PDB file of C-alpha atoms in Angstrom:
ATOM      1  CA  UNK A   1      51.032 120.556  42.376  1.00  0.00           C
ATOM      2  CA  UNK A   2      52.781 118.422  44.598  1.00  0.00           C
ATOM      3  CA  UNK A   3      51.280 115.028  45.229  1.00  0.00           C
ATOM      4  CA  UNK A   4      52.090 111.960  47.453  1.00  0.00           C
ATOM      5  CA  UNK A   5      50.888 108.568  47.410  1.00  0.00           C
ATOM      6  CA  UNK A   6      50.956 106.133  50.070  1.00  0.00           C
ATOM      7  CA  UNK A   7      49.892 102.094  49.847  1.00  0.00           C
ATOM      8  CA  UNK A   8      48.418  99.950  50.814  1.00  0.00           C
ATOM      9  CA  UNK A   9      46.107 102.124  52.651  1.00  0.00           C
ATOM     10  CA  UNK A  10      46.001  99.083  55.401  1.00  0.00           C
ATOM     11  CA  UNK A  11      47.977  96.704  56.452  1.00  0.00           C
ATOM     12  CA  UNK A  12      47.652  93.244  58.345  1.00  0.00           C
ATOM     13  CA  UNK A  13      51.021  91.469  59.325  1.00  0.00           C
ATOM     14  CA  UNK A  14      51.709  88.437  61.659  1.00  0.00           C
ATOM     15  CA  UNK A  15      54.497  88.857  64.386  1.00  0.00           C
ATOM     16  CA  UNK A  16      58.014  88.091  62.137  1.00  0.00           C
ATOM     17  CA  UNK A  17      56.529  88.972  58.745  1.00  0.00           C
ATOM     18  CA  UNK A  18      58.432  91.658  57.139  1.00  0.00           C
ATOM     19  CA  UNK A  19      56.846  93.135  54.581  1.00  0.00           C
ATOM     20  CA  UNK A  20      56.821  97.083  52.439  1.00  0.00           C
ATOM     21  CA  UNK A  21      55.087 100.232  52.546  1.00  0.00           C
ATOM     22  CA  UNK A  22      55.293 102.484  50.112  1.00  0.00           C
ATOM     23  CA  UNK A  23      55.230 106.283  49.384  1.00  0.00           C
ATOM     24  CA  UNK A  24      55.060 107.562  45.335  1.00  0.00           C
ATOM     25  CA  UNK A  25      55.718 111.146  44.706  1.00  0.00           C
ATOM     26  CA  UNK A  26      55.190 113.773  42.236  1.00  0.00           C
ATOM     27  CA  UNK A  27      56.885 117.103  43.420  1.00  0.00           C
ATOM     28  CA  UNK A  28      58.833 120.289  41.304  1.00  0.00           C
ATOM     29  CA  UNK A  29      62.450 119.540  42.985  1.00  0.00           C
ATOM     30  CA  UNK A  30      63.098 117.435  45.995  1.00  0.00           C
ATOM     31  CA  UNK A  31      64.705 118.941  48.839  1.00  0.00           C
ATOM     32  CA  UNK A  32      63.631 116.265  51.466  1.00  0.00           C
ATOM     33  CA  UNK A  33      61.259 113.258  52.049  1.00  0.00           C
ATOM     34  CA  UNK A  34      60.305 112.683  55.331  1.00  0.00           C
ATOM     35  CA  UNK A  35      58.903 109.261  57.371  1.00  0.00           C
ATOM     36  CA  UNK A  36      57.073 109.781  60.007  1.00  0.00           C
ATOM     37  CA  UNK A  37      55.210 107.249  62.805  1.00  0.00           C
ATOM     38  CA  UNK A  38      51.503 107.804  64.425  1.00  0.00           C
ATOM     39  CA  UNK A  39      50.029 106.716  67.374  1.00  0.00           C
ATOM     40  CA  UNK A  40      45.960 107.237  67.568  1.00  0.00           C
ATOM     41  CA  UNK A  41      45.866 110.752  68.495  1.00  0.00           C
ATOM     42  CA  UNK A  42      49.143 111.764  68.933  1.00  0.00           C
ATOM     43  CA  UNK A  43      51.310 113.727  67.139  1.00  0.00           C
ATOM     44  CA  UNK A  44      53.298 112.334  64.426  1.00  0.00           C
ATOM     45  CA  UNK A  45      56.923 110.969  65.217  1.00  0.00           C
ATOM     46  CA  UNK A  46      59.469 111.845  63.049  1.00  0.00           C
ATOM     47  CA  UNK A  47      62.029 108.518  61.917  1.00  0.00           C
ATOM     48  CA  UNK A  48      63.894 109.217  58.696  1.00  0.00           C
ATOM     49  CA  UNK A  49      64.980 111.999  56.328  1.00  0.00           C
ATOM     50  CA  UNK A  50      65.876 110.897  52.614  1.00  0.00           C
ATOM     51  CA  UNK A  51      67.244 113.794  50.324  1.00  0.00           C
ATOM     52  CA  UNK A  52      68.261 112.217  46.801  1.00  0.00           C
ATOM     53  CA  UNK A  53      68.027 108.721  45.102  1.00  0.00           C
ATOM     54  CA  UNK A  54      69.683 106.032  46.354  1.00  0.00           C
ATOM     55  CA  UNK A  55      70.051 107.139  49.782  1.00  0.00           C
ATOM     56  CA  UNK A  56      68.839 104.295  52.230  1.00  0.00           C
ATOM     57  CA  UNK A  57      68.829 104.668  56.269  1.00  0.00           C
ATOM     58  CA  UNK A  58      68.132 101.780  58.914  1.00  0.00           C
ATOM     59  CA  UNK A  59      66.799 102.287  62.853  1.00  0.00           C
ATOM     60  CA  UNK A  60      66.065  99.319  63.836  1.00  0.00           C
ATOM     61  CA  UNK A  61      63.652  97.167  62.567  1.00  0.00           C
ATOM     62  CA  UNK A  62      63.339  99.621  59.844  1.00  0.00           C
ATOM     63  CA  UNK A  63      65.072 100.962  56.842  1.00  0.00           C
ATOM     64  CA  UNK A  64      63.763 103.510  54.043  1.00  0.00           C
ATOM     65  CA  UNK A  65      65.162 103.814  50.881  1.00  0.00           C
ATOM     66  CA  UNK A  66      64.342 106.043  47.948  1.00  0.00           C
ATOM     67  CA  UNK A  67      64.156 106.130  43.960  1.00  0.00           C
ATOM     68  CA  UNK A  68      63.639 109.417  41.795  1.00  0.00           C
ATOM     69  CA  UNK A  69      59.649 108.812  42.235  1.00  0.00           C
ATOM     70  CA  UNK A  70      59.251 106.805  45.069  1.00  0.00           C
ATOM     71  CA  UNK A  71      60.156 105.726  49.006  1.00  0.00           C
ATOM     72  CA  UNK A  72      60.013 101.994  50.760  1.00  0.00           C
ATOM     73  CA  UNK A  73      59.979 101.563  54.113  1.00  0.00           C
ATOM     74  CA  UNK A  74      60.949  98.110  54.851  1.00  0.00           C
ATOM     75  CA  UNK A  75      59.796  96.497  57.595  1.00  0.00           C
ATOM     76  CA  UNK A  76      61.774  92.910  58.927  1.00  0.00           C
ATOM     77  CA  UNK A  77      60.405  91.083  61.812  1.00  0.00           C
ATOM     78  CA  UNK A  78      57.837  93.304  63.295  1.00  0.00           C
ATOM     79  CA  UNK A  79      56.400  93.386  66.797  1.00  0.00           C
ATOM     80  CA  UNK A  80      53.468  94.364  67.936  1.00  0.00           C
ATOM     81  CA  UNK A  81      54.568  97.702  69.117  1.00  0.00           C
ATOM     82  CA  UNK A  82      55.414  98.847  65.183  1.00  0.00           C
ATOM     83  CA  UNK A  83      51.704  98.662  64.846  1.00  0.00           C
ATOM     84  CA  UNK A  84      51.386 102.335  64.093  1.00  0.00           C
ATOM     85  CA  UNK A  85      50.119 104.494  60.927  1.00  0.00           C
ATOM     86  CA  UNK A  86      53.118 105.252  58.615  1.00  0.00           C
ATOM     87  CA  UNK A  87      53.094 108.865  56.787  1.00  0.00           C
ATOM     88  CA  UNK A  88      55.028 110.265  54.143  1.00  0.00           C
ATOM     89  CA  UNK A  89      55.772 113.727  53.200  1.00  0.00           C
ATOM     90  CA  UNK A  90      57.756 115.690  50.859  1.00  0.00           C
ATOM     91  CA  UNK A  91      59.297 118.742  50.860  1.00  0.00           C
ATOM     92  CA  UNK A  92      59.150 120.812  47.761  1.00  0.00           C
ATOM     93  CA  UNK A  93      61.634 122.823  45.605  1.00  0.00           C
ATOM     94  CA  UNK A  94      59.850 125.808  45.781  1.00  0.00           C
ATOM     95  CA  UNK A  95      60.056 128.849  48.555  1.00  0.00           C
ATOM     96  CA  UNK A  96      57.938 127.836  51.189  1.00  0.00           C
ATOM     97  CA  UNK A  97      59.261 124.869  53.628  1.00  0.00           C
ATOM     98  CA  UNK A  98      55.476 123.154  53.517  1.00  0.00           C
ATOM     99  CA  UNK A  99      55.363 119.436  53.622  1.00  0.00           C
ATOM    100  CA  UNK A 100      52.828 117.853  51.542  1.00  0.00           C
ATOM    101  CA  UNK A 101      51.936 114.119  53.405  1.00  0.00           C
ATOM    102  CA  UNK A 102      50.253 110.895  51.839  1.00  0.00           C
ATOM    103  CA  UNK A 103      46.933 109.794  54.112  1.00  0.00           C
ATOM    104  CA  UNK A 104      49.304 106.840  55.544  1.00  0.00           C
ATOM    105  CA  UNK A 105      49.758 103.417  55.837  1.00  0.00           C
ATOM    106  CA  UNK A 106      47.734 101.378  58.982  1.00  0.00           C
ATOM    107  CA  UNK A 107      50.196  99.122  59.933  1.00  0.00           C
ATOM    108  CA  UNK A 108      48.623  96.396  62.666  1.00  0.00           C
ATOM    109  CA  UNK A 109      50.968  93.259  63.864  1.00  0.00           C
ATOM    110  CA  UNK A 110      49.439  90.843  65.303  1.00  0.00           C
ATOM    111  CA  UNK A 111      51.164  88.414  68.179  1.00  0.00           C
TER     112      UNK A 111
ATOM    113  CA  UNK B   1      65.862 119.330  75.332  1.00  0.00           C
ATOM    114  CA  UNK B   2      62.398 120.344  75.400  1.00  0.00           C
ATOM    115  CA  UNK B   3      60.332 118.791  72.386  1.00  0.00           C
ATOM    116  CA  UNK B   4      57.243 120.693  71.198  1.00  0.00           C
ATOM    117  CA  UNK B   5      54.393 121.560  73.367  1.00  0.00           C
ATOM    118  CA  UNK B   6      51.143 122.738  72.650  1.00  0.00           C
ATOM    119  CA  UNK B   7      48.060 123.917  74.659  1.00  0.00           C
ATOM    120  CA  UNK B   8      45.291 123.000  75.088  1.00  0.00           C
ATOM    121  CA  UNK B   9      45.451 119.087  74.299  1.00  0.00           C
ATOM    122  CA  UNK B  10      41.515 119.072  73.664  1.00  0.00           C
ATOM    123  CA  UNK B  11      38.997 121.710  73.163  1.00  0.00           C
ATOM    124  CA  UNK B  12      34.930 121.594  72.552  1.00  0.00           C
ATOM    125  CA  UNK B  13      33.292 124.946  70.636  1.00  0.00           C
ATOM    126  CA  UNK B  14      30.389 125.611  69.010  1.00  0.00           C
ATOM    127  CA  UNK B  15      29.773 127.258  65.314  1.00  0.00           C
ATOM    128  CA  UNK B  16      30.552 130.315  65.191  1.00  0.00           C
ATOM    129  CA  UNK B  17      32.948 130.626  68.188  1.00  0.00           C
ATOM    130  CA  UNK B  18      36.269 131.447  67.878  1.00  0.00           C
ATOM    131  CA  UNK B  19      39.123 129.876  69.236  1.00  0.00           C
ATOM    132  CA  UNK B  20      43.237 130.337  69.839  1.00  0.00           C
ATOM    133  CA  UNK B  21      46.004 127.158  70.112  1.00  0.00           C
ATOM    134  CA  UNK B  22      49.216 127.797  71.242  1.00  0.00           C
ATOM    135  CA  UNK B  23      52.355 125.871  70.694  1.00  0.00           C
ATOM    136  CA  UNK B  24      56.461 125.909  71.988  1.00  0.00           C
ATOM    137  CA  UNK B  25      58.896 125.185  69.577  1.00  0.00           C
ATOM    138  CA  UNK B  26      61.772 123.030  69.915  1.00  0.00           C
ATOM    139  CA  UNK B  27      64.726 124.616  71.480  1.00  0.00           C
ATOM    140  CA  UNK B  28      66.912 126.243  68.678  1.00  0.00           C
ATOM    141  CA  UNK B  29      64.221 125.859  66.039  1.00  0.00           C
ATOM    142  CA  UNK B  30      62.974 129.391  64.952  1.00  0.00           C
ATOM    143  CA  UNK B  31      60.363 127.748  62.516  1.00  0.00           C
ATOM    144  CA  UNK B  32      56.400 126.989  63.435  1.00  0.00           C
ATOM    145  CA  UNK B  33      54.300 125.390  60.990  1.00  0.00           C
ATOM    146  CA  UNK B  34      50.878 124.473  61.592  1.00  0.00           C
ATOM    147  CA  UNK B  35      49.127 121.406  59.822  1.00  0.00           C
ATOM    148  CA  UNK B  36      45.234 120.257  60.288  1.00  0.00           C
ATOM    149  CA  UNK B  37      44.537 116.343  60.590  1.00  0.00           C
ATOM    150  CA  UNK B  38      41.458 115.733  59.529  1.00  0.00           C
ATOM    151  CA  UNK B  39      40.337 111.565  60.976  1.00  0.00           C
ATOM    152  CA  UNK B  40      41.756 109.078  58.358  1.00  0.00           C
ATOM    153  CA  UNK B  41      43.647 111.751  56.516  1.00  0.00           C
ATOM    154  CA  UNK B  42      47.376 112.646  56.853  1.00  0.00           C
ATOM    155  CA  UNK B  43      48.117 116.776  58.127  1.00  0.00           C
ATOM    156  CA  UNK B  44      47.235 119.451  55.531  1.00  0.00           C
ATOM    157  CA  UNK B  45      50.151 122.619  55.926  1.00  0.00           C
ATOM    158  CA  UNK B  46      48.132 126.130  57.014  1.00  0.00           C
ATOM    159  CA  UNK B  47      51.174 128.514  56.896  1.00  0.00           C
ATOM    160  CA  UNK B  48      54.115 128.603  58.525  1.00  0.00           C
ATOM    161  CA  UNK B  49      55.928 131.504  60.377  1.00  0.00           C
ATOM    162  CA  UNK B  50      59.829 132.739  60.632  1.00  0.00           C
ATOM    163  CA  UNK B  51      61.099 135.675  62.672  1.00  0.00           C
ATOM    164  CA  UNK B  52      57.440 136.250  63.887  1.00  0.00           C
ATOM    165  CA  UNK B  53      56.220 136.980  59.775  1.00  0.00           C
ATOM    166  CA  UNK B  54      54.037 134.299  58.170  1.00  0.00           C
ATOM    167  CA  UNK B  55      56.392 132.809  55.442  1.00  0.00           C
ATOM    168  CA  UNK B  56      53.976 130.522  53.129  1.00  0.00           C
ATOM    169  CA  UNK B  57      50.587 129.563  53.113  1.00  0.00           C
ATOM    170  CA  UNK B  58      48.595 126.667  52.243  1.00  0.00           C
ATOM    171  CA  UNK B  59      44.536 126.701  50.726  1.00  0.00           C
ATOM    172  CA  UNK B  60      43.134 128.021  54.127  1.00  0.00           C
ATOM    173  CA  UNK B  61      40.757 130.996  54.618  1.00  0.00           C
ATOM    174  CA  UNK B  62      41.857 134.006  55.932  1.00  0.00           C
ATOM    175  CA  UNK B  63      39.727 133.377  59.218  1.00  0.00           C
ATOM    176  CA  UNK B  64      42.640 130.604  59.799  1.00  0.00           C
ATOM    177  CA  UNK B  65      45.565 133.294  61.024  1.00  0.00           C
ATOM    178  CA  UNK B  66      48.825 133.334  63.536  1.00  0.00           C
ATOM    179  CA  UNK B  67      51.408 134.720  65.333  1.00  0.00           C
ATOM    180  CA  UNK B  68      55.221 134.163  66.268  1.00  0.00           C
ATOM    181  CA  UNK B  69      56.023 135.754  69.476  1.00  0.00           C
ATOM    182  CA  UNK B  70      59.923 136.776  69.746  1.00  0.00           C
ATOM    183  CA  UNK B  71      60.934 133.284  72.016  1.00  0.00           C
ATOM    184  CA  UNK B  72      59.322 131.303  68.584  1.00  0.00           C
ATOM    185  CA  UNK B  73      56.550 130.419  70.142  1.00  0.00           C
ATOM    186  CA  UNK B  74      53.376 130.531  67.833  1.00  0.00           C
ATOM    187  CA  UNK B  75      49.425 130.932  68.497  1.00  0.00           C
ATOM    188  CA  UNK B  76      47.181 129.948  65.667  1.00  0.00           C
ATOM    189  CA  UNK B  77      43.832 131.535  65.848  1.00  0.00           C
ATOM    190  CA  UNK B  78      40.340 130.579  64.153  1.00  0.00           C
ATOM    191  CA  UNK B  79      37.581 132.395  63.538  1.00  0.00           C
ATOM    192  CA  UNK B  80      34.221 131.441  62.502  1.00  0.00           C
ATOM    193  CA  UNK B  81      34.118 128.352  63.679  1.00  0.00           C
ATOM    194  CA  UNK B  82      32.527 125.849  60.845  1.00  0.00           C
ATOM    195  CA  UNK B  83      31.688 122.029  61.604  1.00  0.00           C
ATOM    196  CA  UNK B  84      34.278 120.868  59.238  1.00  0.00           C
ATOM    197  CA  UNK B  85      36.853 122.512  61.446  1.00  0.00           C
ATOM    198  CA  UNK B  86      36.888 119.888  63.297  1.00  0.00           C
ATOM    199  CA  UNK B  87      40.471 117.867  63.488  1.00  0.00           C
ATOM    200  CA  UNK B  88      43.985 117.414  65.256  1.00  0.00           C
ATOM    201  CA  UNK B  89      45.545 120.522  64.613  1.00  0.00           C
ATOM    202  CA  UNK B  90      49.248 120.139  65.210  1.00  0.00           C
ATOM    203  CA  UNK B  91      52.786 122.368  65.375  1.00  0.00           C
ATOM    204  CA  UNK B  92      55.965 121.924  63.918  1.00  0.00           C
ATOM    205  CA  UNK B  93      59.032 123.602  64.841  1.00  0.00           C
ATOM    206  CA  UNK B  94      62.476 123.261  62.499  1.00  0.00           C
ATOM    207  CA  UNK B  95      65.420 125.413  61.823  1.00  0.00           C
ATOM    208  CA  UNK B  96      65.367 127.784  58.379  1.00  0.00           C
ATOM    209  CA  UNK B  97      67.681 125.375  56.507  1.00  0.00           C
ATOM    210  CA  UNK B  98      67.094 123.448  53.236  1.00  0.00           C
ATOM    211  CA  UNK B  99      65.474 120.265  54.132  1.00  0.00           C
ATOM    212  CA  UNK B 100      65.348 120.846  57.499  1.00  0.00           C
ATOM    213  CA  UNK B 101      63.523 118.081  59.408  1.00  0.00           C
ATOM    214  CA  UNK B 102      60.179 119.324  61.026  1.00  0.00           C
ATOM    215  CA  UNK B 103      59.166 118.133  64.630  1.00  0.00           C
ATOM    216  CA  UNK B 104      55.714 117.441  65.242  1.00  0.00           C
ATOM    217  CA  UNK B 105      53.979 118.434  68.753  1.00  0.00           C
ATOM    218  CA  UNK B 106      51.187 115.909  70.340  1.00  0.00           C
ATOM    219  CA  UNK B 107      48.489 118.180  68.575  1.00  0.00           C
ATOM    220  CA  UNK B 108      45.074 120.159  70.036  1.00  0.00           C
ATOM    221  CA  UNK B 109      42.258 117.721  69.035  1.00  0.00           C
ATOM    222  CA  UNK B 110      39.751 120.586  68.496  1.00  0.00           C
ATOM    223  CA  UNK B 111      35.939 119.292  68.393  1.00  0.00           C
ATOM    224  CA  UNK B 112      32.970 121.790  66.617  1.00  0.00           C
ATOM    225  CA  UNK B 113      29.141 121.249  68.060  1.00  0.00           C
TER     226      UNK B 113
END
């Protein structure tokens, strides 16, 4: 069964304090992880797409990379306005195109 | 482009009702999956539909069903309605492809009394 990990479950950070979340995974054949932003009630918005190890991609303050059994999201000098909950999902080798997320990481940055 | 919609963006039923969320795909995605969002928990996949037939399902009961109408629109229906049915329920549109990169809608925050 596919399984996805995300910590730390919460996440405190000062204006300008970069910091890491990060997303372990356990899934039969990787065909995609996926990061994805959330706003209280809103739908979640998609940011990056990683498909094998090694792979890294940037947007902005942001930039994901990824390792055979896990994902970082890197986070340098945040602002207020990343304050958000970060959610990871995979995408499994198997017939169906199902993503399978972690709970998330609540990320507030304080001014 | 038009991102995804859905309809309505909340709803209140009681136990037992039955209810019917609808949702507009991306344009040139022919993929709808549906995902419940349970508070504090990240989405949980239903099923998913492709050229209007249900293609993969996740550990729902069979009172949690859909549609895909020709334009790739989807409805997803519930019957039944239990307490713990009580969530964000939100649509995804993609294309077919390996890895394709699935585009979330705002969601239908759907309350049980």
């Amino acid at each position: 069964e596919d399984q996805v990990t995300q910590s730390p479950e919460a996440l405190r950070l000062q204006e300008g304090e970069s910091s890491s979340l990060n997303c372990s995974y356990t899934v039969s054949g990787l065909r995609g992880l996926f990061w994805y932003r959330q706003d209280p009630g809103k739908g979640p918005e998609f940011l990056f797409t990683l498909y094998s190890a090694g792979e890294e991609k940037e947007k902005e303050r942001l930039k994901a990379t990824l390792t055979k059994k896990e994902s970082f999201l890197h986070i340098t000098a945040p602002k207020p306005e990343d304050s958000a909950t970060y959610l990871c999902a995979v995408q499994a080798g198997t017939g169906r195109r199902a993503l399978t997320f972690g709970s998330g990481t609540r990320l507030q940055v304080q001014p | 482009e038009t991102g995804v919609t859905q309809s309505p963006t909340h709803l209140i039923k009681t136990r037992g009702q039955q209810v019917t969320l609808r949702c507009s795909s991306q344009s040139g995605h022919n993929t709808v999956s549906w995902y419940q969002q349970a508070l504090g928990q990240g989405p949980q996949f239903i099923f998913q539909y492709y050229r209007e037939e249900e293609n993969g399902r996740g550990n729902f009961p069979p009172r949690f069903s859909g549609l895909q109408f020709p334009n790739y629109s989807s409805e997803l229906n519930v019957n039944a309605l239990e307490l713990d049915d009580s969530a964000l329920y939100l649509c995804a549109s993609s294309g077919q492809g390996v890895g394709e990169t699935q585009y979330f809608g705002p969601g239908t925050r759907l309350l049980v009394l």
